[in-house]
XYZ file of N, CA and C in Angstrom:
729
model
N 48.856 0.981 32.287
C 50.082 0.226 32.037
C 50.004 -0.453 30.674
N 51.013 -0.830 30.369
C 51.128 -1.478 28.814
C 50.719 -2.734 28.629
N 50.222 -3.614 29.922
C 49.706 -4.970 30.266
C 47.922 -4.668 30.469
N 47.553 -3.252 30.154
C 46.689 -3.628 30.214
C 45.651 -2.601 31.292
N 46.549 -3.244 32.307
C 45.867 -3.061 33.854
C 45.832 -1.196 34.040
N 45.304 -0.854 35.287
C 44.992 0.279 35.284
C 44.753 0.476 36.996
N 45.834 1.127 37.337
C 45.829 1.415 38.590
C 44.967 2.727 39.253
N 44.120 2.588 40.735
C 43.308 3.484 40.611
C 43.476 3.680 41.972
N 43.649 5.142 42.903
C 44.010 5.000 43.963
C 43.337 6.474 44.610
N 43.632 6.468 45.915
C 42.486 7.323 46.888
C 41.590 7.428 46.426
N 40.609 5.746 46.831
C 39.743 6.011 46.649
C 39.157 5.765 48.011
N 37.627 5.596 48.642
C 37.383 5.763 49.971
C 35.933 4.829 49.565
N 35.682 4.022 50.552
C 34.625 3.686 50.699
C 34.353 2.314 49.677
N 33.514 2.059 49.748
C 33.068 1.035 48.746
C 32.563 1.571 46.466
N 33.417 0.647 45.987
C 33.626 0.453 44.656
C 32.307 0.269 43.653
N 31.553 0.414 43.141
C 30.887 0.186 41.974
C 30.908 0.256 40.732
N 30.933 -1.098 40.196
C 31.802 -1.234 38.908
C 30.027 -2.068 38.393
N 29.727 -1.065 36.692
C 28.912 -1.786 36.012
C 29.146 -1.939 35.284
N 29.138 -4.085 34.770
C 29.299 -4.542 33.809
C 28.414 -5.220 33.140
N 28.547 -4.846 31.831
C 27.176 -5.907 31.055
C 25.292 -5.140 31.736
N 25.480 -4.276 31.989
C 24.148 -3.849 32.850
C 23.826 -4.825 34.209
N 24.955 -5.374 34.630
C 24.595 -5.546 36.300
C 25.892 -5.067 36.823
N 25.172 -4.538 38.200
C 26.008 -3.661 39.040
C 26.508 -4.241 40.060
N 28.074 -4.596 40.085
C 29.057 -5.203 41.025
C 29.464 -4.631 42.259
N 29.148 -4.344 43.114
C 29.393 -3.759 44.879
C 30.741 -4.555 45.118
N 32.379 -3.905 45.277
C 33.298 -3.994 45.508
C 33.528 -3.876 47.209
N 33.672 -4.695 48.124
C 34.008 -4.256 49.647
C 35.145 -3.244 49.567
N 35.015 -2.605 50.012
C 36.268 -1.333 50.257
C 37.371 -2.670 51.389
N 38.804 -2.504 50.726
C 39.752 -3.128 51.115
C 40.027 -4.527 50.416
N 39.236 -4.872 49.483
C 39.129 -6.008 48.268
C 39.407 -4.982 47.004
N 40.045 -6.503 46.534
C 40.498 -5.980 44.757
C 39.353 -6.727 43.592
N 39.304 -5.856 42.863
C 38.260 -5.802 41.730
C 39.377 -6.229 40.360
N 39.523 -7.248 39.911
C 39.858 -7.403 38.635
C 38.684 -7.369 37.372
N 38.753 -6.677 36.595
C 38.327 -6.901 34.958
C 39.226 -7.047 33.871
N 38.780 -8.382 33.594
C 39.528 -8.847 32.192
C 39.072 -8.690 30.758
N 39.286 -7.511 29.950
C 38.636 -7.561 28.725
C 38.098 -8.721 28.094
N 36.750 -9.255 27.451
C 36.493 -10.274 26.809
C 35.246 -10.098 26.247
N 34.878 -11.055 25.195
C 33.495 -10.753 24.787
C 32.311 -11.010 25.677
N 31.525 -10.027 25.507
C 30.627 -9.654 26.422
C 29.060 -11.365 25.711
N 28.986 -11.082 27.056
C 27.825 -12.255 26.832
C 26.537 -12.076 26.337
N 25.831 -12.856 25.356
C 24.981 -12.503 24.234
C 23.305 -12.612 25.627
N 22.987 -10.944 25.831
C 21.780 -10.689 26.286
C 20.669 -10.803 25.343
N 19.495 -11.467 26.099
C 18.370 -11.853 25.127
C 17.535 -10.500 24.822
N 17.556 -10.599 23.839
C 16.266 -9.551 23.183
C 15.327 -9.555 23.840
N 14.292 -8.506 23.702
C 12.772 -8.074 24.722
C 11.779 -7.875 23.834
N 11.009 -8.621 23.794
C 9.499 -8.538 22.677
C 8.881 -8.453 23.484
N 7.927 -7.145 23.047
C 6.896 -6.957 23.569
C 5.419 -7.411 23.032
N 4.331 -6.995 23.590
C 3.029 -6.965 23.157
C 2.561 -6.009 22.149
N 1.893 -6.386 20.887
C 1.361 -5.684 20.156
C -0.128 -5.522 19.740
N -1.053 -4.502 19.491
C -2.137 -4.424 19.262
C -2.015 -3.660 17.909
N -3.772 -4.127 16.748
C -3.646 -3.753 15.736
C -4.968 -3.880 15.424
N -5.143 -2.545 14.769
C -6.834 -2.844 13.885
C -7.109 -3.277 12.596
N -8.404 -3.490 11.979
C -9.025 -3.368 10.582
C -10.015 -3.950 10.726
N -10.609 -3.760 9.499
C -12.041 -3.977 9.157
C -12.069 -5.628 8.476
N -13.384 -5.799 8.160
C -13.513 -6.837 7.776
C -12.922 -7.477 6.711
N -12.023 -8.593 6.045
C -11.561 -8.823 4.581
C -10.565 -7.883 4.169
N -9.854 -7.683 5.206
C -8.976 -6.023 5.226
C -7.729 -6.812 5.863
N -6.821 -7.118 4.786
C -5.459 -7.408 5.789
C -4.533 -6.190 6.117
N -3.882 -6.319 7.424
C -3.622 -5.114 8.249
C -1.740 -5.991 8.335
N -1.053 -4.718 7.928
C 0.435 -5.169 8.007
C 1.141 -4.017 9.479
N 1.556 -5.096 10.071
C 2.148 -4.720 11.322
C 3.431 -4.929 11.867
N 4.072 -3.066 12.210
C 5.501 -3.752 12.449
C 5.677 -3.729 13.729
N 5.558 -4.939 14.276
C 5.820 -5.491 15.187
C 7.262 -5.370 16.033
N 8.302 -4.772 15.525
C 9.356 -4.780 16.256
C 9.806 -3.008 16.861
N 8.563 -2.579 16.381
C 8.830 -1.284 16.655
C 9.096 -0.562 18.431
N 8.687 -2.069 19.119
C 8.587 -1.329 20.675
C 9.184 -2.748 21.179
N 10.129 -3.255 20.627
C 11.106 -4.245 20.610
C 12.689 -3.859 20.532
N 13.601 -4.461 22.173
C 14.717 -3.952 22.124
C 15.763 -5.331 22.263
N 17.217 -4.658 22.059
C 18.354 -5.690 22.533
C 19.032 -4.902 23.400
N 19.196 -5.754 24.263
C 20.312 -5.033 25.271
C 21.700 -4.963 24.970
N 22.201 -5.640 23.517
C 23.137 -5.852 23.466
C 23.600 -4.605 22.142
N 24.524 -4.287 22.484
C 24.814 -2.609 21.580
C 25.217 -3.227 19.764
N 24.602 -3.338 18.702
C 25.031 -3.999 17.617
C 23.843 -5.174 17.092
N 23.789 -5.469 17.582
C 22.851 -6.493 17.610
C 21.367 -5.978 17.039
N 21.083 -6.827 15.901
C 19.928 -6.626 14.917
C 18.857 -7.876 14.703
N 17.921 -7.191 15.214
C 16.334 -7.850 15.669
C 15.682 -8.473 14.335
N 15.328 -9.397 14.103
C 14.667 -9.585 13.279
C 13.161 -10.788 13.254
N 11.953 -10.584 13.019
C 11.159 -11.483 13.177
C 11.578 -12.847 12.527
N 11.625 -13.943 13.521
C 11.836 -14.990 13.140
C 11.129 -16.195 12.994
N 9.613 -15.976 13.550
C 8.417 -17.223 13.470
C 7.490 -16.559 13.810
N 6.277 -16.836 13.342
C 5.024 -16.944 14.094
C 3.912 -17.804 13.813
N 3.058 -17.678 14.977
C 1.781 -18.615 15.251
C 0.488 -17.635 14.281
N -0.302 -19.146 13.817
C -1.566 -18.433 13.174
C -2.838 -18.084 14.228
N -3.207 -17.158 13.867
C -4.371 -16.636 14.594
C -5.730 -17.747 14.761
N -6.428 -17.646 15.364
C -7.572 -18.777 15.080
C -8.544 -17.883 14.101
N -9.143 -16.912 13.803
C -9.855 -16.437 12.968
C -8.988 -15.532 11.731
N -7.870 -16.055 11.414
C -7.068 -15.413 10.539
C -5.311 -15.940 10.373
N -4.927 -15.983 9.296
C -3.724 -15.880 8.530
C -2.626 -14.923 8.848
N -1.563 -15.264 9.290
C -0.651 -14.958 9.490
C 0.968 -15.197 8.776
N 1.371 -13.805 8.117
C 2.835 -14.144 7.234
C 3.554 -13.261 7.602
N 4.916 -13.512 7.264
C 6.245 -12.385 7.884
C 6.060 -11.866 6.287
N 5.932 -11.166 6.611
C 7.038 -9.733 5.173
C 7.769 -9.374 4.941
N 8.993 -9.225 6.373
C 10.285 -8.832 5.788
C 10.387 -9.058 7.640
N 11.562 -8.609 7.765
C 12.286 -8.742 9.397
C 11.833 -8.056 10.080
N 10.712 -6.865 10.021
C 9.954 -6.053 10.862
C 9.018 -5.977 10.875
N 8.020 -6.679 9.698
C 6.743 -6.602 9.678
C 5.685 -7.854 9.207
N 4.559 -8.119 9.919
C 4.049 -9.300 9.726
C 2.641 -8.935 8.967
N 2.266 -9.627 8.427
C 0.632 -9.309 7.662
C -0.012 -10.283 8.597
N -1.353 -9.551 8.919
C -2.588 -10.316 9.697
C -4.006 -10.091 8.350
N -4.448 -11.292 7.696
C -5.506 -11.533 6.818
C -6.743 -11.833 7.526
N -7.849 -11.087 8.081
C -8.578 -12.143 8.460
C -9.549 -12.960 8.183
N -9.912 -14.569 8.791
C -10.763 -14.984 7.122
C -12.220 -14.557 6.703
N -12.604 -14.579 5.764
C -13.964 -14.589 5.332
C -15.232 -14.100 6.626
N -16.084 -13.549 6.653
C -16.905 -13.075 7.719
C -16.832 -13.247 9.211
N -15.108 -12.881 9.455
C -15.174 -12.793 10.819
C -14.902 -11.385 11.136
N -15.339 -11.038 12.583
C -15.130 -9.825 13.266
C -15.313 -10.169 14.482
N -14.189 -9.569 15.210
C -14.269 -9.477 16.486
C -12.551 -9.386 17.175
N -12.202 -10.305 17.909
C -10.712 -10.079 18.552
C -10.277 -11.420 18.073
N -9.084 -11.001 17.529
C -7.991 -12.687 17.348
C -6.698 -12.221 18.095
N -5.352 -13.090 18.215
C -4.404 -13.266 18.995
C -3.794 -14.299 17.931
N -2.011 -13.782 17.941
C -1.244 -14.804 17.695
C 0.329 -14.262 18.478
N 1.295 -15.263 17.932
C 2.457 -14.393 18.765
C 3.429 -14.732 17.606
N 4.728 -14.159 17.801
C 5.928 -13.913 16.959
C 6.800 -14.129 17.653
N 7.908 -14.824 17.329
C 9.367 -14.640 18.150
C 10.055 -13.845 17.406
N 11.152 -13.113 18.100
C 11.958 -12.494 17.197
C 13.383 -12.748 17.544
N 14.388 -12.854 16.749
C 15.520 -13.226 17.331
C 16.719 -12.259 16.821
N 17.963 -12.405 17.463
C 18.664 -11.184 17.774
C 20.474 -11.828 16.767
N 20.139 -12.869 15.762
C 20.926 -13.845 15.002
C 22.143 -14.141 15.902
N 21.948 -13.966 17.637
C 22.742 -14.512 17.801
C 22.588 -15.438 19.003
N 21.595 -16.219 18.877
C 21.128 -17.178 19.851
C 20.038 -16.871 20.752
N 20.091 -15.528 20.754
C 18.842 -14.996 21.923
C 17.331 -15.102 20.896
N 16.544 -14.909 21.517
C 15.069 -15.055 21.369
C 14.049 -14.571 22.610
N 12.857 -14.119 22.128
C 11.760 -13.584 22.716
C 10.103 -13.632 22.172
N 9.496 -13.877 22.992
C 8.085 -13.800 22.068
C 7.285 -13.026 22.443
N 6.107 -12.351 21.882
C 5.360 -11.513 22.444
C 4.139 -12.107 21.678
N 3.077 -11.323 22.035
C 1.521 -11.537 21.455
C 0.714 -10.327 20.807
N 0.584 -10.547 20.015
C -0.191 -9.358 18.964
C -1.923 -9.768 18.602
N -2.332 -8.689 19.657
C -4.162 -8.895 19.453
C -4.660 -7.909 18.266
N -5.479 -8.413 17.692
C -5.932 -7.611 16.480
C -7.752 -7.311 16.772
N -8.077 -6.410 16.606
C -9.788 -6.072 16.176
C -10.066 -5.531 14.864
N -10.766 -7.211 14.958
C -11.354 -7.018 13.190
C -12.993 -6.426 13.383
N -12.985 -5.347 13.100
C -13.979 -4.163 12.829
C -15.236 -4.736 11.828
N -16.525 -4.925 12.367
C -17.558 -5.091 11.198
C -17.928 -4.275 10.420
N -18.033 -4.380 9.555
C -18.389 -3.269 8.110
C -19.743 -3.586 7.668
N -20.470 -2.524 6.842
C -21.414 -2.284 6.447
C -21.490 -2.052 4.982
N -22.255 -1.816 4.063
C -22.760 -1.268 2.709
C -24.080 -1.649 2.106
N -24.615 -0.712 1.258
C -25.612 -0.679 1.129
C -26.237 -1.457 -0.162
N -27.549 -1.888 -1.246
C -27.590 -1.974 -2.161
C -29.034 -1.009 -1.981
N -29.110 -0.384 -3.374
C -30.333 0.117 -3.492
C -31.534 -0.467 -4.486
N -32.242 -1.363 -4.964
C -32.734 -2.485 -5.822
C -34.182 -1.256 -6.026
N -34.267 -1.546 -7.588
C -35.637 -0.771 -7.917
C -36.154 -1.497 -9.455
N -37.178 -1.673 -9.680
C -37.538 -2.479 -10.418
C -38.108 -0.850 -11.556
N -37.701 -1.249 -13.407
C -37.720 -0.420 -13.928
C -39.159 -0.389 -14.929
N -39.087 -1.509 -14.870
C -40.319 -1.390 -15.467
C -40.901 -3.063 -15.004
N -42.284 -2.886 -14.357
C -42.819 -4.469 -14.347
C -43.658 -4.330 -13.035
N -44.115 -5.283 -12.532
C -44.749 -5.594 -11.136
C -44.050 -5.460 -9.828
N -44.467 -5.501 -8.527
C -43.406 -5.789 -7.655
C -42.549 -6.647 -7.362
N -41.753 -6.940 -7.111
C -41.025 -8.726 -6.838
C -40.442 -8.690 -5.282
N -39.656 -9.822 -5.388
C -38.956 -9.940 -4.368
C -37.761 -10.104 -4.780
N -36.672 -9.239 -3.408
C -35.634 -9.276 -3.954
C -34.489 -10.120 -2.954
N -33.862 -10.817 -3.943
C -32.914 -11.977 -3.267
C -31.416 -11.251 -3.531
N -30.945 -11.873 -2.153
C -29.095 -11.522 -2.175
C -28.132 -12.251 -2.014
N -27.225 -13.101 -2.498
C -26.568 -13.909 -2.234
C -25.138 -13.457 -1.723
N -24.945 -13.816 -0.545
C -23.208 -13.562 -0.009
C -22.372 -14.302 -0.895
N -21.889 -14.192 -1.661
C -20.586 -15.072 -2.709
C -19.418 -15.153 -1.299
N -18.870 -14.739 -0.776
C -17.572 -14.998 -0.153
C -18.091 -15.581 1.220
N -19.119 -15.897 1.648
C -19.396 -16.631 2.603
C -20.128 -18.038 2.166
N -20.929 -17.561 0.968
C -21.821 -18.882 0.573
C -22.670 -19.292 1.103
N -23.701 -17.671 1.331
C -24.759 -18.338 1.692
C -25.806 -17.138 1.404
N -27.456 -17.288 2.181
C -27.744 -15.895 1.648
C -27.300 -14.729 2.933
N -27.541 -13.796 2.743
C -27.227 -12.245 3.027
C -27.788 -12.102 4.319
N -28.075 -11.212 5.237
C -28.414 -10.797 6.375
C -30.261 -9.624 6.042
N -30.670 -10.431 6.633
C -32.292 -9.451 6.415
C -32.156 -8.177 6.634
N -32.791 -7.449 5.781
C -32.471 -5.823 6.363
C -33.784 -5.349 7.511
N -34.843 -6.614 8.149
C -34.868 -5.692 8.890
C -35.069 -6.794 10.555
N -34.831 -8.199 10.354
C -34.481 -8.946 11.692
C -33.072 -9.256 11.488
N -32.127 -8.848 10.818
C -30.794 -9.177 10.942
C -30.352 -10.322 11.146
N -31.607 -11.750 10.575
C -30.614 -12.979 10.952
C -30.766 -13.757 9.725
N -29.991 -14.519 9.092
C -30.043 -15.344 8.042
C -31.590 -15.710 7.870
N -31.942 -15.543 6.637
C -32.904 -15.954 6.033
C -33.184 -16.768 4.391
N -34.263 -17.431 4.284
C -33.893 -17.905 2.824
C -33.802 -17.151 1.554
N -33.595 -15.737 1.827
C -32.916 -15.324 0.474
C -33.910 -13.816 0.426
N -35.756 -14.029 1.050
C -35.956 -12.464 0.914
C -35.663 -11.709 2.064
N -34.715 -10.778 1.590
C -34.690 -9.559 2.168
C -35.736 -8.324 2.118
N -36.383 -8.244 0.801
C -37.332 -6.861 0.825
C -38.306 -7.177 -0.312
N -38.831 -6.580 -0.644
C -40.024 -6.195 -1.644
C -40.197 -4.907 -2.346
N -39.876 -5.198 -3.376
C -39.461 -4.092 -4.416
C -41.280 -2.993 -4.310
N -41.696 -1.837 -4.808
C -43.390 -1.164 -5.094
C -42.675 0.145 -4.324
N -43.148 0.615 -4.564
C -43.306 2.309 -3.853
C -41.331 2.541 -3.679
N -41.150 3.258 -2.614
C -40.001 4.199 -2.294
C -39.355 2.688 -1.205
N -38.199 2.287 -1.333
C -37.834 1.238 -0.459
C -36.736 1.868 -0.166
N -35.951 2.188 1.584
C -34.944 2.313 1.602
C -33.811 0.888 1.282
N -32.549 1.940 0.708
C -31.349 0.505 0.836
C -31.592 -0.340 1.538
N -31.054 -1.443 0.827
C -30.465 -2.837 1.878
C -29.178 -2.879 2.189
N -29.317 -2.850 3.810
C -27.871 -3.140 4.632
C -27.495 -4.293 4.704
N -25.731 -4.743 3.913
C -25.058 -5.995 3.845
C -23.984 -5.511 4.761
N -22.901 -6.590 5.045
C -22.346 -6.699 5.226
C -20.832 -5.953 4.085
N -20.163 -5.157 4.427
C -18.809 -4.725 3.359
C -18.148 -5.528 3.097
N -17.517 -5.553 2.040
C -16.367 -5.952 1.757
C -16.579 -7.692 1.088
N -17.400 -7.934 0.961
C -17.775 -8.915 0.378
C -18.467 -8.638 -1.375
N -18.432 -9.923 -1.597
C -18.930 -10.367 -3.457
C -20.394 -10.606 -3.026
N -21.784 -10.018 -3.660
C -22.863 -10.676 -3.782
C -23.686 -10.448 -5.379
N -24.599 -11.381 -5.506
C -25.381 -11.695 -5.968
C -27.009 -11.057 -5.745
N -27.416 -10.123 -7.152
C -28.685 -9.784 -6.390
C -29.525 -10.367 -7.918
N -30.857 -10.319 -7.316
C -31.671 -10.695 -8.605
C -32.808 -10.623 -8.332
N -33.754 -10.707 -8.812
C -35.252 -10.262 -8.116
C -36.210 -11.357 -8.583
N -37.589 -11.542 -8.339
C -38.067 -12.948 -8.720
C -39.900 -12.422 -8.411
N -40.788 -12.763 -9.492
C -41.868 -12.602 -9.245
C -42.782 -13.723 -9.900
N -44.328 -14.426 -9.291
C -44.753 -15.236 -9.719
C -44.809 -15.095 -11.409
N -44.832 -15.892 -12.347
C -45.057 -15.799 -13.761
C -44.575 -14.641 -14.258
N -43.717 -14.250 -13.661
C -42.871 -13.137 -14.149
C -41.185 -13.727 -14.601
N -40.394 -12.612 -15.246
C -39.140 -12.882 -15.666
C -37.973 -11.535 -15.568
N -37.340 -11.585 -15.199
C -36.731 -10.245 -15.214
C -35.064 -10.428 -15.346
N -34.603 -9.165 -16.046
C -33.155 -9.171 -16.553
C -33.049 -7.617 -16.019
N -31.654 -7.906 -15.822
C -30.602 -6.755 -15.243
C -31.013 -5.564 -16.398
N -30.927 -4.500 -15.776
C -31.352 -3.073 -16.417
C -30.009 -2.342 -16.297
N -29.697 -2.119 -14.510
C -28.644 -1.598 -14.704
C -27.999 -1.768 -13.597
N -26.149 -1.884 -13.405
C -25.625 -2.162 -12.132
C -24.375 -1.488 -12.320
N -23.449 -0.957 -11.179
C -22.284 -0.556 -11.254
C -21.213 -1.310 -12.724
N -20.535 -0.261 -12.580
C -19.896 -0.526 -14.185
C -19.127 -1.874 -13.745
N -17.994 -1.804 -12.839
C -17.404 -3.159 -12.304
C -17.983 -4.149 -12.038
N -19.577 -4.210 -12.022
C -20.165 -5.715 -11.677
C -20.287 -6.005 -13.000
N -20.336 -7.342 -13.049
C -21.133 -8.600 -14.142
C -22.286 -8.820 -14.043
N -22.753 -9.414 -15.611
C -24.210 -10.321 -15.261
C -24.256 -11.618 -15.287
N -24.533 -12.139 -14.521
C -24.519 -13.892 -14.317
C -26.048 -14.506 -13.847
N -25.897 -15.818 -14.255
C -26.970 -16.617 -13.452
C -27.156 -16.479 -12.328
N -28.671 -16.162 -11.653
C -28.049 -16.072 -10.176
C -27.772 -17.899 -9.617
N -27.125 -17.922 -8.291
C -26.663 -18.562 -7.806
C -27.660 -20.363 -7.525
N -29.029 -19.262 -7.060
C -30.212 -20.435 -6.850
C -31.146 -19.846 -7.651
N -32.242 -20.894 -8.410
C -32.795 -20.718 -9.334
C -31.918 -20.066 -10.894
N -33.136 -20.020 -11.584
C -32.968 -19.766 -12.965
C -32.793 -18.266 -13.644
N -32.833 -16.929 -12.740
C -32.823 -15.273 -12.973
C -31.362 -15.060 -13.135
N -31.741 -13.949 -13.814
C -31.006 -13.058 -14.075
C -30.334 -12.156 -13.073
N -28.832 -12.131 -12.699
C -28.356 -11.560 -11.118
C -27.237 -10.496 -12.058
N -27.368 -9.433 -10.937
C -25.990 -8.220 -11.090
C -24.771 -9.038 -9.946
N -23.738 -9.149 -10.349
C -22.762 -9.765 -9.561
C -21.948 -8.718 -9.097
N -21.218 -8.432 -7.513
C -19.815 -7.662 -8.111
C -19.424 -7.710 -6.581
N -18.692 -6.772 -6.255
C -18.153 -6.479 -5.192
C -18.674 -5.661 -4.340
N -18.631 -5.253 -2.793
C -19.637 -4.165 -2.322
C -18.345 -3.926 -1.057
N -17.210 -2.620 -1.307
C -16.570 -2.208 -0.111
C -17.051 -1.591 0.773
N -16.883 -1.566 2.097
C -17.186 -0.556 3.057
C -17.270 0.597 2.584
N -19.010 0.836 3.273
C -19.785 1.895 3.191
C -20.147 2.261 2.058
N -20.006 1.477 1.004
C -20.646 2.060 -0.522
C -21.914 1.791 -0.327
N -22.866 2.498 -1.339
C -23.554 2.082 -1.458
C -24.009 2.049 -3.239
N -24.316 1.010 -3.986
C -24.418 0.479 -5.064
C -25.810 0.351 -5.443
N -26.813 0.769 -6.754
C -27.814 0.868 -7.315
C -27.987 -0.352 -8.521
N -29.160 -1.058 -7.932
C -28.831 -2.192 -9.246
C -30.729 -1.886 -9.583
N -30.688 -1.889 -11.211
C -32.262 -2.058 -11.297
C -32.618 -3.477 -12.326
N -33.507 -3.366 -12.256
C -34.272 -4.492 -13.312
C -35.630 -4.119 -14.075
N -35.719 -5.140 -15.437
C -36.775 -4.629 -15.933
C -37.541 -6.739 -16.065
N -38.709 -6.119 -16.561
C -39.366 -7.248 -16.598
C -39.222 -7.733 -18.084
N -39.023 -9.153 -18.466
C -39.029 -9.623 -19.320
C -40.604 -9.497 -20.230
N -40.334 -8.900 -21.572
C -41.924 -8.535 -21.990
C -42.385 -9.738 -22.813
């Protein structure tokens, strides 16, 4: 009809009319009116998200990818989130969030995001991340001189290095330079400091990756190769003895 309405007839039994995604059960012998109008603003659905990386490795995640609206038009966009306890958390744009995590952690963090649908609705979900431990190597060989000892300093943790062969903080020797020494296993993705040290001896950098520097080392008065060490490299630094 020109009012609108819409007459509907032999029909038998009971009516089912779905509106808005809930389903209305009509008694057969009752009248069902619907009045065109704007439909009521359904809340968005955030889900749970999981995400990897390695150590010092920020990992960008789009989070709205397994995120819906029930409402037909309606555009999702991240609108807050919580910081992780072992890591940094920023939006990037309306679908994707960066997870940083800090300085020598690994293991599982958690934060959450709301996302909202700009039209009053909202939802939150939780995004777990595994930050992956990394490895790399240095290979230290003395080029000309006596044996020494060789020291490593973690720069991005600030402290010394991990022993290569009880694996727990120590004051600085890791190994002893003479004969055939395999690499020393660090930690990736970190800045260190190497330098070597022998009684009444003196020694200066010979040779180190082109991207490292030479600097003071950190403790005491030697001569250190500085630089960066990414996952799974492994990097050759030598020294000679001061004559």
């Amino acid at each position: 009809y020109e009012d609108g309405t819409t007459l509907v007839t032999n029909l038998e039994g009971n009516i089912y009319v779905i509106v808005q995604g809930e389903e209305l059960q009509v008694p057969e012998g009752e009248q069902c009116i619907i009045i065109p109008g704007q439909p009521p603003n359904l809340m968005p659905v955030a889900k749970d998200d999981a995400a990897v990386t390695d150590e010092h490795t920020q990992v960008i995640i789009p989070v709205l990818d397994n995120d819906y609206d029930p409402n037909v038009g309606d555009t999702l966009a991240v609108d807050s989130v919580t910081q992780g306890t072992n890591g940094d958390v920023t939006i990037i744009d309306d679908y994707h969030v960066a997870y940083s995590p800090d300085p020598g952690f690994n293991g599982i963090d958690n934060f959450t995001y709301t996302v909202s649908d700009g039209n009053g609705g909202t939802d939150t979900a939780n995004v777990r991340v595994t930050v992956h431990e990394t490895s790399a190597q240095i290979d230290v060989t003395i080029v000309e001189g006596p044996g020494a000892v060789i020291f490593i300093w973690d720069d991005t943790l600030g402290e010394w290095a991990i022993d290569k062969d009880t694996e727990k903080p120590v004051n600085g020797t890791n190994h002893e330079t003479g004969g055939e020494q395999d690499p020393i296993t660090v930690a990736g993705g970190r800045d260190y400091y190497v330098w070597v040290d022998a009684f009444n001896e003196s020694y200066l950098v010979w040779s180190c990756p082109e991207h490292w520097d030479i600097k003071a080392a950190p403790v005491g008065d030697a001569e250190a190769a500085y630089g960066p060490l990414v996952a799974d490299a492994l990097v050759s630094v030598s020294f000679i003895v001061v004559q």
